[in-house]
Coordinates of C-alpha atoms in Angstrom, one line a residue:
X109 CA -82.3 -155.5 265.2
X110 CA -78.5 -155.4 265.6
X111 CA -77.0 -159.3 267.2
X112 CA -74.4 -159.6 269.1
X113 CA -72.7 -161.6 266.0
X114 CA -73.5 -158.5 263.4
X115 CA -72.3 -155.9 266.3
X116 CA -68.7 -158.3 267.6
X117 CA -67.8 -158.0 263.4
X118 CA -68.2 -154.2 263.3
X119 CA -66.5 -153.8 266.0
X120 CA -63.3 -156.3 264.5
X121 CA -63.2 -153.5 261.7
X122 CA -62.6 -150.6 263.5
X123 CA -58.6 -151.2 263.7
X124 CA -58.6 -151.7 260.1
X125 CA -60.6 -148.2 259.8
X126 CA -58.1 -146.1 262.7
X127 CA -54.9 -148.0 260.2
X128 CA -57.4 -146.8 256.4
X129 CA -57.4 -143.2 257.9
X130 CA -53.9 -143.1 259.2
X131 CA -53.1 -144.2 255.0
X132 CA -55.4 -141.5 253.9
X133 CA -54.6 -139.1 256.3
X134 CA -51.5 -139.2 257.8
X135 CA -50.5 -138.7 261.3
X136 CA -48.2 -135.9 261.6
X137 CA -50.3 -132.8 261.7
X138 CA -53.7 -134.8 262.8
X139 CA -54.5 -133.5 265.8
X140 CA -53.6 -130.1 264.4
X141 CA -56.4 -130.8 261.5
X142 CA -58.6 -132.5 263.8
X143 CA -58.7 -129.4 266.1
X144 CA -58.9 -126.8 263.4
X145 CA -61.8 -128.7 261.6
X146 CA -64.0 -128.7 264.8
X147 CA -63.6 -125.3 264.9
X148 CA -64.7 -125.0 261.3
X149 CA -67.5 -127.1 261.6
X150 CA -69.2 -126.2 265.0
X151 CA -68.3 -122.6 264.7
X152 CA -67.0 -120.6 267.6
X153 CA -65.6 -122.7 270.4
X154 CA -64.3 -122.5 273.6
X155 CA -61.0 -124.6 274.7
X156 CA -63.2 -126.9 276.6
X157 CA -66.0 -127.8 273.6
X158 CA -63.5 -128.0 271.7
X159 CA -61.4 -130.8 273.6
X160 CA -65.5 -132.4 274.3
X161 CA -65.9 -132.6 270.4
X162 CA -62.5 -134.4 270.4
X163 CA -62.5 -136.7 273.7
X164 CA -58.8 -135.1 274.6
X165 CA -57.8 -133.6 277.4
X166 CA -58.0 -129.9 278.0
X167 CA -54.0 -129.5 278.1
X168 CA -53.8 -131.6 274.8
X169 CA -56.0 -129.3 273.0
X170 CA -54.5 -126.1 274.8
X171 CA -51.4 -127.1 273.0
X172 CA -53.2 -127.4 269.2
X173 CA -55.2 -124.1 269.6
X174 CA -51.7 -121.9 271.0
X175 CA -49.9 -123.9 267.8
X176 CA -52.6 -123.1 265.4
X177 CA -53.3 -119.1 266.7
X178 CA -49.2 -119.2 266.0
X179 CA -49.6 -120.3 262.7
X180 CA -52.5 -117.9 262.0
X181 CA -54.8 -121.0 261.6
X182 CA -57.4 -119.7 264.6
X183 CA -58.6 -116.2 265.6
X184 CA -60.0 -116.0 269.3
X185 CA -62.0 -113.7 270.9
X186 CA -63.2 -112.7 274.6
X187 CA -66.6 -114.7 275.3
X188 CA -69.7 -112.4 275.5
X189 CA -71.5 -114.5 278.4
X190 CA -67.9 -114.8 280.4
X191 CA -65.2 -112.5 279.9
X192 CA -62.6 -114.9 281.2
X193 CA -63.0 -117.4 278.4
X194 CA -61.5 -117.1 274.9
X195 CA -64.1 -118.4 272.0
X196 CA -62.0 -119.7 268.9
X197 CA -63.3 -118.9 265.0
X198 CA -61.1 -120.2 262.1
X199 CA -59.2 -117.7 260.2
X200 CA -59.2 -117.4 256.3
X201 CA -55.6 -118.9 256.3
X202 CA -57.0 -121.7 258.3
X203 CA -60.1 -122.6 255.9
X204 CA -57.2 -122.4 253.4
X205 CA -55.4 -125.3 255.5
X206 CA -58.5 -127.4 255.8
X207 CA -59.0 -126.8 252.0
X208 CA -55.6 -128.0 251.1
X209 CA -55.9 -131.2 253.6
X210 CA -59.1 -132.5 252.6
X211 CA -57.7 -132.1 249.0
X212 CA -55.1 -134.6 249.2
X213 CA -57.8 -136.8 251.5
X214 CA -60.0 -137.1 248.1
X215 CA -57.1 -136.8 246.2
X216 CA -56.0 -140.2 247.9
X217 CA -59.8 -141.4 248.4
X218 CA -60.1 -140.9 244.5
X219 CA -57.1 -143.3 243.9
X220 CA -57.8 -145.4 246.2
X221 CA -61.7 -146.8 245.2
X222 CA -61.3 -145.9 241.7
X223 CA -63.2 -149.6 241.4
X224 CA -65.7 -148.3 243.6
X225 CA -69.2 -147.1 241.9
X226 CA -70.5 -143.9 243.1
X227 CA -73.5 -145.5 244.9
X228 CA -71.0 -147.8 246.9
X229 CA -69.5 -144.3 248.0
X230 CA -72.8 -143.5 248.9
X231 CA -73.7 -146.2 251.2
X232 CA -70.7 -146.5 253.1
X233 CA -70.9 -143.0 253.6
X234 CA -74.6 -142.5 254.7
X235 CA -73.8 -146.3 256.9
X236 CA -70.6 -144.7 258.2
X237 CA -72.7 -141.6 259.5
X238 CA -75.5 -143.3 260.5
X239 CA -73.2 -145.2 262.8
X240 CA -71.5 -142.0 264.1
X241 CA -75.1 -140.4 264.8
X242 CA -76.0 -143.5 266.6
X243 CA -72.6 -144.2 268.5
X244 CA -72.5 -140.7 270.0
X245 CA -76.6 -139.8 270.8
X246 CA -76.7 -138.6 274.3
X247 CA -73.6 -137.8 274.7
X248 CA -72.7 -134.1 276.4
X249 CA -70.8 -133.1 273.2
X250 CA -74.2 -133.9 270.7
X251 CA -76.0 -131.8 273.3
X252 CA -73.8 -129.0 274.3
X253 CA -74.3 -125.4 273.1
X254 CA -72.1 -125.9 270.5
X255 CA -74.0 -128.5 268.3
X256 CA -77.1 -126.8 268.9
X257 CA -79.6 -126.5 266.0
X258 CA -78.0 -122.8 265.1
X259 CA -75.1 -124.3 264.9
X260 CA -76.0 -127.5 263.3
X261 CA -77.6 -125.2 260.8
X262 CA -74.1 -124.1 259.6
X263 CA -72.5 -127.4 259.2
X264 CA -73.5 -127.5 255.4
X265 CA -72.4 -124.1 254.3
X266 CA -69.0 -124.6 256.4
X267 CA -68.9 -128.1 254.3
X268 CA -69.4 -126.1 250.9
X269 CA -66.9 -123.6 252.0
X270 CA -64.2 -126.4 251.9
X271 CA -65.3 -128.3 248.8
X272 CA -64.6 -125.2 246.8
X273 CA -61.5 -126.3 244.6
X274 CA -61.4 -129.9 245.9

């Protein structure tokens, strides 16, 4: 069972993480990314699930998804159970995107825990997603339509579809 103690030094870490991803990943285009890999990985989206997934504001992610649609990035479509909405699917330009992004992410990774054995990758990985499982159970975005078990279903091929050249 988790103590207090174990639980108060996890949560001391989690500034050190948000500054580790902000190395690895940058911050200019990461809401950008963030938005467009939701979309990748849940499948098609509205607005709304979109800016669940995230914890932003509606008008935030309004903003990403009329940049990316610019840029080619997303495709949207009329929603079949409510005409007024707009459901978002990732183009082939923006798997191409994602592609290239998570490239440099393992490119960096790779450099980074070169000292690091495989099965120390492993763990933290399996901890790290274990924790994220955990964190967010029962929240409305882990039971909305979108991470239904159709959905969830897809998560793996979507995940194969970016590691292809990485």
């Amino acid at each position: 069972m988790a103590t207090p103690h174990a639980c108060a030094a996890l949560v001391d870490v989690f500034p050190d993480l948000l500054r580790a991803r902000r190395t690895l990943v940058g911050t200019l285009n990461t809401p950008a990314i963030a938005t467009l890999a939701v979309v990748h990985q849940r499948g098609s989206l509205r607005i709304s699930e979109v800016a669940e997934h995230l914890s932003l504001d509606l008008s935030t992610v309004s903003r990403q998804v009329t940049h990316l649609r610019q840029k080619g990035f997303l495709d949207s479509a009329p929603d079949p159970d409510d005409g007024r909405s707009q459901r978002l699917t990732v183009s082939a330009e923006g798997v191409e995107e994602l592609r290239h992004h998570r490239r440099a992410i393992v490119g960096k990774l790779v450099e980074r825990l070169d000292d690091w054995p495989d099965h120390e990758v492993g763990d933290l990985t399996r901890l790290l997603g274990k924790l994220a499982t955990t964190a967010t159970a029962g929240c409305a975005v882990t039971t909305s339509a979108a991470a239904s078990p159709e959905n969830t279903e897809l998560l793996p091929e979507r995940e194969k579809e970016l590691q292809a050249n990485a």
